[in-house]
Coordinates of C-alpha atoms and ligand atoms in Angstrom, one line a residue:
M16 CA -2.6 49.6 22.5
G17 CA -1.0 51.5 25.3
L18 CA 2.5 50.6 24.8
T19 CA 4.9 53.4 26.1
Q20 CA 8.2 53.8 24.5
D21 CA 9.7 52.4 27.9
D22 CA 7.3 49.5 27.6
R23 CA 8.7 48.8 24.0
T24 CA 12.3 49.2 24.9
A25 CA 12.0 46.7 28.1
L26 CA 10.1 44.2 25.7
H27 CA 13.0 44.5 23.3
E28 CA 15.4 43.9 25.8
R29 CA 13.7 40.9 27.1
Y30 CA 13.4 39.6 23.4
A31 CA 17.3 39.9 23.2
V32 CA 17.9 38.1 26.5
E33 CA 15.5 35.5 25.5
R34 CA 17.1 35.0 22.0
D35 CA 20.7 34.8 23.7
K36 CA 19.6 32.0 25.9
R37 CA 18.7 30.0 22.7
L38 CA 21.8 30.9 20.7
R39 CA 24.0 27.7 20.3
A40 CA 27.4 27.7 18.9
D41 CA 26.7 24.6 16.9
G42 CA 23.6 26.1 15.1
N43 CA 22.3 23.8 12.4
E44 CA 24.9 21.3 13.4
Q45 CA 23.0 20.5 16.7
Y46 CA 20.6 18.3 14.7
V47 CA 21.3 14.9 13.3
E48 CA 20.5 13.4 10.1
V49 CA 18.1 10.6 9.6
S50 CA 20.6 8.3 8.2
G51 CA 22.7 5.3 9.4
V52 CA 21.4 4.1 13.1
F53 CA 18.6 6.8 12.6
S54 CA 17.5 5.9 9.1
D55 CA 14.2 3.9 10.5
Y56 CA 13.2 7.4 11.4
A57 CA 12.6 8.2 7.6
Q58 CA 11.2 5.0 6.6
D59 CA 7.6 4.8 4.9
P60 CA 5.3 3.5 7.6
Y61 CA 2.0 3.6 5.7
I62 CA 2.6 1.8 2.2
E63 CA 5.1 -1.2 1.6
A64 CA 7.0 -0.8 -1.7
M65 CA 5.6 -3.3 -4.2
P66 CA 8.3 -5.3 -6.1
R67 CA 8.3 -4.3 -9.7
E68 CA 10.6 -4.5 -12.8
A69 CA 13.4 -1.9 -13.3
L70 CA 12.3 0.6 -15.9
H71 CA 14.6 1.3 -18.8
D72 CA 12.0 3.5 -20.8
E73 CA 11.7 7.0 -22.2
V74 CA 9.1 9.5 -21.3
E75 CA 8.5 12.9 -22.8
F76 CA 8.3 14.8 -19.1
A77 CA 9.7 13.2 -16.0
F78 CA 8.9 15.1 -12.7
I79 CA 10.6 14.3 -9.7
G80 CA 8.2 14.7 -6.7
G81 CA 4.6 13.9 -6.3
G82 CA 3.5 16.5 -4.0
F83 CA 1.8 20.0 -4.9
A84 CA 4.8 20.9 -7.1
G85 CA 4.5 17.5 -9.2
L86 CA 0.8 17.3 -9.4
V87 CA 0.5 20.9 -10.6
T88 CA 3.0 20.9 -13.1
G89 CA 1.8 17.5 -14.5
A90 CA -1.8 19.0 -14.5
K91 CA -0.6 22.1 -16.5
L92 CA 1.4 20.0 -18.9
K93 CA -1.6 17.9 -19.7
E94 CA -3.7 21.2 -20.1
V95 CA -1.4 22.1 -22.9
G96 CA -1.4 18.8 -24.4
I97 CA 1.7 17.1 -23.1
A98 CA 0.4 13.7 -22.4
D99 CA 3.4 11.6 -21.8
V100 CA 4.2 12.8 -18.0
R101 CA 5.7 10.6 -15.5
I102 CA 6.1 11.7 -11.8
V103 CA 8.6 9.7 -9.8
E104 CA 7.9 9.9 -6.1
K105 CA 9.5 8.5 -2.9
G106 CA 6.4 8.0 -1.0
G107 CA 3.6 5.3 -1.7
D108 CA 1.3 7.7 -3.4
F109 CA 0.7 11.3 -4.3
G110 CA 0.7 14.1 -1.7
G111 CA 4.4 14.9 -1.0
T112 CA 4.1 16.6 2.6
W113 CA 0.6 15.5 2.8
Y114 CA 1.4 11.9 2.4
W115 CA 4.0 12.0 4.9
N116 CA 2.4 14.2 7.5
R117 CA -0.4 12.2 8.8
Y118 CA -0.1 13.2 12.5
P119 CA -3.4 13.7 14.4
G120 CA -5.0 17.2 14.0
A121 CA -2.7 17.8 10.8
Q122 CA -4.5 20.4 8.7
C123 CA -3.4 23.5 6.4
D124 CA -2.9 26.7 8.1
T125 CA -3.5 28.8 5.1
A126 CA -7.1 28.7 4.0
A127 CA -8.0 25.7 1.9
F128 CA -9.6 28.0 -1.0
I129 CA -6.2 29.4 -1.6
Y130 CA -3.9 26.6 -0.4
L131 CA -5.4 23.5 -2.2
P132 CA -4.5 24.0 -5.9
L133 CA -6.8 23.3 -8.8
L134 CA -10.0 23.3 -6.8
E135 CA -12.1 24.5 -9.9
E136 CA -10.4 22.4 -12.3
T137 CA -11.1 19.3 -10.0
G138 CA -14.7 20.7 -8.9
H139 CA -13.8 20.1 -5.1
M140 CA -15.4 22.0 -2.3
P141 CA -13.1 22.3 0.8
S142 CA -15.2 21.0 3.7
E143 CA -13.6 23.6 6.1
K144 CA -11.9 26.8 5.8
Y145 CA -8.7 24.9 7.1
T146 CA -9.0 21.6 5.9
H147 CA -7.5 18.8 7.7
A148 CA -4.8 16.2 6.3
P149 CA -7.0 13.3 5.1
E150 CA -9.1 15.7 2.8
I151 CA -5.9 17.4 1.5
A152 CA -4.3 13.9 0.7
E153 CA -7.5 12.8 -0.9
H154 CA -7.4 16.0 -2.9
C155 CA -3.8 15.1 -4.2
R156 CA -5.3 11.9 -5.3
R157 CA -8.0 13.6 -6.7
I158 CA -5.7 15.8 -8.9
G159 CA -3.8 12.5 -9.9
T160 CA -7.1 10.8 -11.1
H161 CA -8.2 13.9 -12.6
F162 CA -5.3 14.7 -14.9
D163 CA -4.3 10.9 -15.6
L164 CA -1.2 11.2 -13.5
Y165 CA -1.5 7.7 -11.9
D166 CA -1.0 5.6 -15.3
N167 CA 2.5 6.6 -15.6
A168 CA 3.5 7.3 -12.0
V169 CA 6.2 5.2 -10.0
F170 CA 6.0 5.3 -6.2
S171 CA 8.2 4.3 -3.6
T172 CA 11.1 5.2 -5.7
E173 CA 13.9 7.4 -5.0
V174 CA 15.9 9.1 -7.4
T175 CA 19.8 8.8 -6.8
D176 CA 21.1 10.4 -9.8
L177 CA 20.1 12.6 -12.6
E178 CA 22.4 13.1 -15.7
W179 CA 22.1 14.9 -18.9
D180 CA 22.9 12.8 -22.0
D181 CA 24.3 15.5 -24.4
D182 CA 24.4 13.4 -27.6
A183 CA 20.8 12.0 -27.2
C184 CA 19.4 15.4 -25.6
R185 CA 17.9 13.5 -23.0
W186 CA 17.9 13.3 -19.1
I187 CA 18.8 9.9 -17.5
I188 CA 17.1 9.3 -14.3
R189 CA 18.5 6.6 -12.2
T190 CA 16.7 5.3 -9.0
N191 CA 17.0 3.1 -5.9
R192 CA 14.9 0.5 -7.7
G193 CA 17.6 0.0 -10.4
D194 CA 15.5 2.2 -13.0
E195 CA 17.5 4.1 -15.8
M196 CA 14.6 6.0 -17.2
R197 CA 15.2 8.7 -20.0
A198 CA 13.2 11.8 -20.3
R199 CA 13.2 15.0 -22.8
H200 CA 12.4 17.3 -20.1
V201 CA 12.6 16.9 -16.3
G202 CA 11.1 18.6 -13.4
I203 CA 12.2 18.8 -9.8
G204 CA 10.0 19.5 -6.9
T205 CA 11.3 18.0 -3.8
G206 CA 9.7 20.4 -1.4
P207 CA 11.5 22.9 1.0
L208 CA 10.8 20.9 4.4
H209 CA 10.9 17.3 3.2
R210 CA 13.6 15.5 5.3
P211 CA 13.0 14.9 8.9
K212 CA 15.7 15.9 11.1
L213 CA 16.3 14.8 14.8
P214 CA 17.7 16.8 17.8
G215 CA 21.4 15.6 18.4
I216 CA 20.6 15.2 22.0
P217 CA 23.1 13.1 23.8
G218 CA 22.0 9.8 24.5
I219 CA 19.2 9.9 21.7
E220 CA 20.2 6.6 20.4
S221 CA 20.1 5.0 23.9
F222 CA 16.1 5.4 24.2
A223 CA 14.8 1.6 24.9
G224 CA 10.9 2.9 24.7
H225 CA 9.1 3.5 21.4
S226 CA 9.7 6.4 19.6
F227 CA 9.3 8.3 16.0
H228 CA 9.3 11.3 14.3
T229 CA 6.0 13.3 13.5
S230 CA 6.0 12.8 9.6
R231 CA 5.9 9.0 10.0
W232 CA 3.2 8.6 12.6
D233 CA 3.3 5.0 14.2
Y234 CA -0.6 4.5 14.3
D235 CA 0.2 0.9 14.6
Y236 CA 1.6 1.8 18.1
T237 CA -0.6 4.6 19.0
G238 CA -3.8 3.3 17.6
G239 CA -6.4 5.8 16.0
D240 CA -5.8 7.4 12.6
S241 CA -5.0 10.7 10.7
A242 CA -8.7 11.7 11.1
G243 CA -8.3 11.9 15.1
A244 CA -10.0 8.7 15.9
P245 CA -9.0 8.2 19.5
M246 CA -5.3 6.7 20.0
T247 CA -6.6 3.9 22.1
G248 CA -2.7 2.5 22.3
L249 CA -1.7 5.5 24.4
V250 CA -4.3 4.9 27.2
N251 CA -1.9 3.6 29.5
R252 CA 1.3 5.0 28.4
R253 CA 3.5 7.9 29.4
V254 CA 4.2 9.8 26.3
G255 CA 6.6 12.6 25.8
I256 CA 7.0 14.9 22.7
I257 CA 10.1 17.1 21.9
G258 CA 9.2 20.2 20.2
T259 CA 6.6 22.9 20.2
G260 CA 6.6 24.2 16.6
A261 CA 3.7 24.3 14.1
T262 CA 3.7 20.5 14.0
A263 CA 3.4 20.0 17.8
V264 CA 0.7 22.7 18.1
Q265 CA -1.6 20.8 16.0
C266 CA -1.1 17.1 17.5
I267 CA -0.5 18.1 21.1
P268 CA -4.4 18.5 21.7
H269 CA -5.0 14.9 20.4
L270 CA -2.2 13.6 22.4
A271 CA -3.1 15.5 25.6
R272 CA -6.9 14.0 25.0
D273 CA -5.7 10.3 24.5
A274 CA -2.3 9.8 26.2
G275 CA -2.4 8.3 29.9
E276 CA 0.1 11.0 30.6
L277 CA 1.9 13.7 28.3
L278 CA 5.1 15.4 29.0
V279 CA 5.7 18.5 26.5
F280 CA 9.2 19.3 26.3
Q281 CA 9.4 22.8 25.1
R282 CA 12.5 24.9 24.3
T283 CA 11.0 27.9 22.7
P284 CA 7.2 28.4 22.8
S285 CA 5.2 29.2 19.6
S286 CA 3.1 32.1 19.1
V287 CA -0.5 30.7 18.9
D288 CA -3.3 33.1 17.8
A289 CA -7.0 32.0 17.4
R290 CA -7.6 29.8 14.4
N291 CA -11.5 30.4 14.0
N292 CA -11.8 27.3 11.6
H293 CA -15.4 26.6 10.3
D294 CA -17.2 24.4 7.9
V295 CA -17.7 25.8 4.2
D296 CA -21.5 26.4 3.3
P297 CA -22.2 24.6 0.1
E298 CA -24.7 27.4 -0.9
W299 CA -22.3 30.2 -0.4
F300 CA -19.6 28.2 -2.3
A301 CA -22.0 27.6 -5.3
T302 CA -22.0 31.4 -5.6
L303 CA -18.4 31.7 -6.4
E304 CA -17.8 32.7 -10.0
P305 CA -15.6 31.0 -12.3
G306 CA -12.2 32.2 -12.0
W307 CA -12.7 32.5 -8.4
Q308 CA -9.7 30.7 -7.1
K309 CA -7.0 32.8 -9.0
R310 CA -8.9 35.9 -8.0
W311 CA -8.8 34.6 -4.3
M312 CA -5.0 33.7 -4.5
E313 CA -4.1 37.2 -5.9
N314 CA -6.3 39.1 -3.3
F315 CA -4.6 37.2 -0.4
T316 CA -1.1 37.8 -2.0
I317 CA -1.9 41.4 -2.4
L318 CA -3.1 41.8 1.0
Q319 CA -0.5 39.6 2.6
T320 CA 2.2 41.5 1.2
G321 CA 1.1 45.0 2.3
G322 CA -1.1 46.0 -0.9
F323 CA -4.5 47.4 -1.2
A324 CA -7.8 45.5 -2.2
D325 CA -11.4 46.5 -2.0
E326 CA -12.1 43.3 0.0
D327 CA -10.2 41.0 2.1
L328 CA -11.7 37.5 0.7
V329 CA -9.7 35.2 2.9
K330 CA -9.8 37.2 6.2
D331 CA -7.2 35.5 8.6
G332 CA -4.3 35.9 10.7
W333 CA -1.9 36.3 7.6
T334 CA -3.7 39.0 5.9
D335 CA -4.4 40.5 9.4
I336 CA -0.7 40.8 10.2
S337 CA 0.1 42.9 7.2
Q338 CA -2.8 45.0 7.0
R339 CA -2.0 46.1 10.7
I340 CA 1.5 47.1 9.6
R341 CA 0.2 48.8 6.7
D342 CA -2.4 50.8 8.3
R343 CA -0.1 51.5 11.0
L344 CA 2.2 53.2 8.6
L345 CA -0.4 55.0 7.0
A346 CA -1.9 56.4 10.4
E347 CA 0.8 58.7 10.7
P348 CA 0.1 62.3 9.7
E349 CA 3.1 62.2 7.5
P350 CA 3.6 58.4 6.3
D351 CA 7.5 57.5 6.5
L352 CA 7.3 55.2 3.1
T353 CA 11.0 54.2 3.4
P354 CA 12.0 50.7 4.1
E355 CA 13.0 51.9 7.6
G356 CA 9.7 53.6 8.1
F357 CA 8.2 50.2 7.0
V358 CA 10.4 48.2 9.6
K359 CA 9.3 50.8 12.4
A360 CA 5.5 50.5 11.3
Y361 CA 6.1 46.6 11.4
H362 CA 7.8 46.5 14.7
D363 CA 5.4 48.9 16.6
S364 CA 2.3 46.8 15.2
D365 CA 4.3 43.5 16.1
D366 CA 4.8 44.5 19.7
E367 CA 0.9 45.0 20.3
K368 CA 0.1 41.8 18.4
M369 CA 2.5 40.0 20.5
E370 CA 1.1 41.3 23.8
E371 CA -2.4 40.0 22.6
I372 CA -0.9 36.6 22.1
R373 CA 0.8 36.7 25.3
R374 CA -2.6 37.9 27.0
R375 CA -4.4 35.0 25.1
V376 CA -2.1 32.6 27.0
E377 CA -2.9 33.8 30.3
E378 CA -6.7 33.9 29.6
I379 CA -6.6 30.2 28.4
V380 CA -4.0 28.3 30.6
S381 CA -5.1 28.1 34.1
D382 CA -2.0 27.2 35.6
P383 CA 0.2 30.4 35.9
N384 CA 3.6 28.8 35.7
A385 CA 2.5 27.1 32.5
A386 CA 0.8 30.1 31.1
D387 CA 4.2 31.9 31.9
A388 CA 6.3 29.4 30.4
L389 CA 4.1 29.4 27.2
K390 CA 4.6 33.2 26.2
P391 CA 6.5 33.8 23.2
W392 CA 9.3 36.5 23.6
Y393 CA 10.2 37.3 19.9
R394 CA 8.4 39.1 16.9
Q395 CA 5.7 37.1 15.3
L396 CA 7.5 36.4 12.2
C397 CA 10.6 35.3 13.6
K398 CA 9.1 31.6 13.6
R399 CA 6.2 30.3 11.7
P400 CA 3.0 32.0 13.3
C401 CA 0.7 29.4 14.6
F402 CA -3.0 29.5 15.0
H403 CA -4.8 27.0 17.0
D404 CA -8.0 27.0 19.0
D405 CA -7.2 23.8 21.4
Y406 CA -3.7 24.0 21.9
L407 CA -3.2 26.2 24.9
S408 CA -6.1 24.6 26.7
A409 CA -4.5 21.2 26.2
F410 CA -2.1 22.3 29.2
N411 CA -5.4 22.6 31.5
E412 CA -5.4 18.7 31.1
P413 CA -4.7 17.1 34.3
S414 CA -2.8 14.4 32.3
T415 CA -0.6 17.2 30.4
T416 CA 2.6 18.7 31.7
L417 CA 4.5 21.1 30.2
V418 CA 8.2 20.7 30.8
H419 CA 9.9 24.1 30.4
T420 CA 13.7 23.9 29.6
N421 CA 14.2 27.4 30.0
G422 CA 15.4 28.0 26.5
N423 CA 18.0 25.2 27.1
G424 CA 16.0 22.3 25.4
V425 CA 16.4 18.6 26.5
E426 CA 19.6 18.0 28.1
R427 CA 20.0 14.1 27.8
I428 CA 18.1 11.3 26.6
T429 CA 18.6 7.8 28.7
E430 CA 17.3 4.4 28.1
R431 CA 14.3 5.2 30.3
G432 CA 13.4 8.8 29.4
V433 CA 14.2 12.3 29.0
V434 CA 16.5 14.4 31.3
V435 CA 15.6 18.2 31.8
Q436 CA 17.7 20.2 34.2
G437 CA 18.9 17.1 36.0
V438 CA 15.3 15.6 36.4
E439 CA 14.9 12.3 34.5
Y440 CA 11.2 11.9 33.0
E441 CA 10.5 8.4 32.2
L442 CA 8.6 7.7 29.1
D443 CA 7.0 4.7 27.1
C444 CA 6.9 6.8 23.9
L445 CA 9.0 9.7 22.7
I446 CA 7.7 11.6 19.7
Y447 CA 10.2 13.9 17.9
A448 CA 8.3 17.2 16.4
S449 CA 11.7 18.4 15.8
G450 CA 11.2 19.6 12.3
F451 CA 13.0 19.3 9.0
E452 CA 16.4 19.9 7.5
V453 CA 16.6 23.6 6.2
G454 CA 20.0 25.3 5.2
T455 CA 21.8 21.8 4.6
E456 CA 23.4 21.0 1.5
F457 CA 20.6 20.6 -1.4
T458 CA 22.2 17.4 -2.3
R459 CA 21.4 16.0 1.0
R460 CA 17.8 17.1 1.2
W461 CA 17.2 16.3 -2.5
G462 CA 19.1 12.8 -2.2
F463 CA 20.9 13.3 -5.5
D464 CA 23.2 15.7 -7.5
V465 CA 22.5 16.3 -11.2
T466 CA 25.1 16.1 -13.8
G467 CA 24.5 18.8 -16.8
R468 CA 26.3 19.6 -19.7
D469 CA 30.0 18.7 -19.9
G470 CA 29.7 17.0 -16.6
E471 CA 29.2 19.8 -14.6
T472 CA 27.3 19.1 -11.6
L473 CA 24.5 21.4 -10.2
S474 CA 26.4 21.5 -6.8
E475 CA 29.6 22.8 -8.9
H476 CA 27.4 25.2 -10.4
W477 CA 25.7 26.5 -7.4
A478 CA 29.1 26.4 -5.5
E479 CA 28.5 29.9 -4.6
G480 CA 25.0 29.7 -4.4
M481 CA 21.8 29.1 -6.2
M482 CA 21.9 30.4 -9.9
S483 CA 18.6 30.5 -12.0
L484 CA 16.3 32.2 -14.2
H485 CA 13.0 32.7 -12.2
G486 CA 14.2 29.9 -9.9
I487 CA 13.3 27.5 -12.6
H488 CA 15.9 27.5 -15.5
V489 CA 19.4 26.8 -14.8
H490 CA 22.4 27.6 -17.5
G491 CA 24.2 24.3 -18.4
F492 CA 21.0 22.2 -17.3
P493 CA 18.8 22.1 -20.6
N494 CA 15.4 21.1 -20.4
M495 CA 15.3 21.2 -16.5
Y496 CA 12.9 23.0 -14.4
I497 CA 13.0 23.5 -10.8
V498 CA 9.6 24.2 -9.0
S499 CA 9.9 26.2 -5.7
P500 CA 9.4 29.7 -4.3
T501 CA 13.0 30.7 -4.2
Q502 CA 14.3 33.3 -6.8
G503 CA 10.7 33.7 -7.9
A504 CA 7.9 35.2 -6.0
N505 CA 9.2 33.8 -2.7
L506 CA 5.7 34.0 -1.0
I507 CA 6.0 32.0 1.9
S508 CA 2.5 32.4 3.4
N509 CA 0.8 30.5 0.5
V510 CA 3.7 28.1 -1.2
P511 CA 1.1 26.6 -3.7
H512 CA 0.5 30.1 -5.4
N513 CA 4.3 30.1 -6.5
L514 CA 4.1 26.4 -7.6
T515 CA 0.9 27.2 -9.6
E516 CA 2.7 30.1 -11.3
S517 CA 5.9 28.0 -12.1
A518 CA 3.8 25.1 -13.4
E519 CA 2.1 27.4 -15.5
T520 CA 5.4 28.8 -16.8
I521 CA 7.0 25.6 -17.4
A522 CA 4.0 24.2 -19.3
A523 CA 4.0 27.3 -21.6
V524 CA 7.8 26.7 -22.3
V525 CA 7.7 22.9 -23.0
A526 CA 4.3 23.8 -25.3
H527 CA 6.6 26.2 -26.9
A528 CA 9.5 23.9 -27.4
T529 CA 7.3 21.1 -28.6
L530 CA 5.7 23.5 -31.3
L531 CA 9.2 24.3 -32.6
G532 CA 10.4 20.8 -32.4
T533 CA 13.6 21.8 -30.6
N534 CA 15.9 19.5 -28.6
E535 CA 16.9 21.7 -25.9
V536 CA 15.7 24.7 -24.0
E537 CA 18.1 26.3 -21.9
V538 CA 18.8 30.0 -20.3
R539 CA 21.6 31.7 -21.6
A540 CA 24.3 32.4 -18.7
A541 CA 24.4 36.2 -19.1
D542 CA 20.6 36.1 -18.7
E543 CA 20.9 33.8 -15.5
R544 CA 23.5 36.1 -14.2
A545 CA 21.4 39.2 -14.8
W546 CA 18.4 37.7 -13.0
V547 CA 20.5 36.8 -9.7
E548 CA 22.1 40.3 -10.0
L549 CA 18.5 41.9 -10.0
L550 CA 17.4 39.9 -6.9
E551 CA 20.6 40.7 -4.9
R552 CA 20.5 44.5 -5.6
G553 CA 16.8 44.2 -4.5
G554 CA 18.0 42.3 -1.5
R555 CA 14.4 40.7 -0.7
T556 CA 15.2 37.5 1.0
F557 CA 13.3 35.2 3.3
G558 CA 14.4 35.0 7.1
G559 CA 18.1 35.4 8.0
D560 CA 17.4 38.0 10.7
P561 CA 20.0 37.1 13.3
T562 CA 17.9 39.4 15.9
C563 CA 15.3 36.9 15.9
T564 CA 15.0 33.9 18.2
P565 CA 17.1 30.9 16.7
G566 CA 15.1 28.6 14.3
Y567 CA 15.2 27.3 10.8
Y568 CA 14.0 30.9 9.6
N569 CA 17.5 32.4 10.5
N570 CA 19.7 29.6 10.2
E571 CA 19.6 28.9 14.2
G572 CA 20.5 32.5 14.8
H573 CA 23.7 32.5 12.8
G574 CA 22.7 34.7 10.0
I575 CA 23.5 33.6 6.4
D576 CA 26.4 34.1 4.2
D577 CA 25.9 35.4 0.6
S578 CA 26.0 32.0 -0.8
A579 CA 23.2 30.8 1.4
R580 CA 21.5 34.4 0.8
R581 CA 21.3 33.4 -3.0
G582 CA 18.6 30.6 -2.2
T583 CA 16.6 32.9 -0.1
L584 CA 16.2 35.5 -2.8
G585 CA 12.9 36.7 -4.1
Y586 CA 11.8 39.2 -6.7
P587 CA 12.6 42.7 -5.5
D588 CA 9.2 44.2 -6.0
G589 CA 7.5 41.5 -4.1
P590 CA 5.1 38.4 -5.0
V591 CA 2.5 40.5 -6.7
A592 CA 5.0 42.2 -9.0
Y593 CA 6.6 38.8 -9.8
F594 CA 3.5 37.3 -10.6
E595 CA 2.6 39.9 -12.9
H596 CA 6.3 39.8 -14.4
I597 CA 5.9 35.8 -14.9
G598 CA 2.5 36.1 -16.4
R599 CA 3.7 38.7 -19.0
W600 CA 6.9 36.7 -19.9
R601 CA 5.3 33.6 -20.5
T602 CA 2.4 35.1 -22.4
S603 CA 4.4 37.2 -24.7
G604 CA 5.6 34.2 -26.5
E605 CA 9.2 35.7 -26.5
F606 CA 10.4 33.8 -23.4
T607 CA 13.3 36.3 -23.0
G608 CA 16.4 34.9 -21.7
L609 CA 15.9 31.4 -23.0
E610 CA 17.4 29.7 -26.1
F611 CA 15.4 27.1 -28.1
R612 CA 17.8 25.1 -29.9
Ligands
NDP775 P1 10.0 23.2 13.6 O1 11.1 23.1 13.0 O2 9.3 24.4 13.5 O3 9.9 22.8 15.3 C1 11.0 21.9 15.8 C2 10.7 22.2 17.2 O4 11.6 21.3 17.9 C3 10.8 23.2 17.9 O5 10.0 23.7 18.9 C4 12.3 23.2 18.3 O6 12.6 24.3 19.3 C5 12.0 22.1 18.9 N1 13.4 21.3 19.4 C6 14.7 21.2 18.5 N2 15.5 20.8 19.3 C7 15.1 20.6 20.6 C8 15.8 20.3 21.6 N3 17.2 19.8 21.7 N4 15.2 20.4 22.8 C9 13.9 20.5 22.9 N5 13.2 21.2 21.6 C10 13.8 20.9 20.6 O7 9.0 21.9 12.9 P2 7.8 21.8 12.9 O8 7.6 20.4 12.2 O9 6.6 22.1 13.9 O10 7.4 22.9 11.5 C11 8.1 22.9 10.5 C12 7.4 23.7 9.5 O11 6.5 22.9 8.6 C13 6.7 24.9 10.0 O12 7.5 25.9 10.0 C14 5.7 25.2 8.8 O13 6.3 26.0 7.9 C15 5.5 23.6 8.3 N6 4.2 23.1 9.0 C16 3.0 23.7 8.6 C17 1.8 23.2 8.7 C18 0.5 23.6 8.3 O14 -0.3 23.6 8.9 N7 0.3 23.8 6.9 C19 1.7 22.3 10.1 C20 2.9 22.1 10.4 C21 4.0 22.4 10.2 P3 13.2 25.7 19.2 O15 11.8 26.5 18.6 O16 13.7 26.2 20.3 O17 14.2 25.4 18.0

């Protein structure tokens, strides 16, 4: 779209300058853990834990985590006849990320038809293309009810220890409620962005006003609710928010509407494209043929990863990004189909997309200084791309001020407020939209380690990086199944697609083990190694690009070592090929690589 080679060179130089401004020697260490004096930031503000007796019983399958991973796995297990399933969940109800994230304006940013699992099974029609958090949380509860997962579930319970009892061939699950449950099989689906983190800004502990993290929204203080009712508690308040990532983009329009004054402290602007949300027409929805959700998921994955399909069913910013790259590549008289050719097509189309996104800021934001500061100078996939129709216009509210920190972030927090470039901004309330731990020790994020056969711990087994077959099975940890996108499809644009495929796979394995009456299912060491070597040779990883602006996608700009890279690997031929592979693997009945003893 009219960009000359000189324009592109200048653009990339600007990207490098902006990145360098934000690179910090302390990388991921700049954040502080929500423990010790900060542990209140992780407390559950929504549901008080009910007293109960400690459990010393046994179940067939225990699953740690009651978000989409646990719910879908639980549902698939029930479908294959495994009735005795217990979900152990830290929150006070099912939902996982959708239990915790109730900030005003929270909604899914992948279309609900493919993002909300088990729509056909539960008979639910999403009310909007991108549904809001209360409806998603309700859908989680619907899955729990529909598949009878509530009866046996334990909530407000954190697993502290998981240990394999080799004599009994059972897992022992210990919790912070004094439980010592046993299970023949155990699943782990604790979620990739689950533990809130705080910016380690000097003086953070000294702020005397009210403060909370977005994933623990304090409606007692703000008033309003997660459905977006006016936050009457903020009418006469001066509110500050630190962070302008995907969470902040969704909640800032609500804060701008309700707060007496809102100050947005920005280090790096997000790229914010149009959302174009709309209600779902029930008549149209009724025309969808049985099996539609699987077809929609597959269609999205094909198009989002550069493949071809007759029709774009989802039609959104995600499929648009990859179709632009693909079309750009194929528009050449002699398409360069090498990896280098693909990267060039990606960069060329991205330059144009980002120009559009920067123009969009100018068109919407009336104050030219604010507009300038809100323009993102990096490639769109360097950070989570955002889509929102009311975010940028929120900066036109007279009560809203963008405090541009020129890439430096907040300098200091005092008893009274926030200091940026020597100016102190007094605040009544400070909201941390500072994200979640990524790239820290998994034991810190999960909250527990696992002791497998012969006393080997999972952190020992993974000392040089994650090892698994399909991201699910780990040698030395029989009857244990991990549910996450890693070392499988690694499809980041629609995580539930990964989880659904893993859940079906686990259900097939457990059903087979049950049929055979075996005590143990375990991946052979050689097959685990072969899988990881295949992935390493393919080199398909998520993020890690040090030329991008710093963030959790690239370990704050520091790149990742071989050990961390293992935890970001995906199937070499991409998600579509992986889903075909895993589908064949589980339906063949051979379960190649596993031993059933
Ligand atoms: P992020 O990690 O994306 O954002 C954290 C924000 O805090 C960034 O803007 C960061 O700036 C800023 N920050 C950190 N330290 C400082 C500092 N010292 N001074 C000023 N600013 C600072 O967290 P989010 O919660 O926004 O999003 C996390 C992820 O959750 C998303 O990427 C997405 O995957 C998911 N999500 C999904 C949603 C959905 O709709 N499905 C909605 C919301 C989130 P900087 O960029 O410079 O580091």
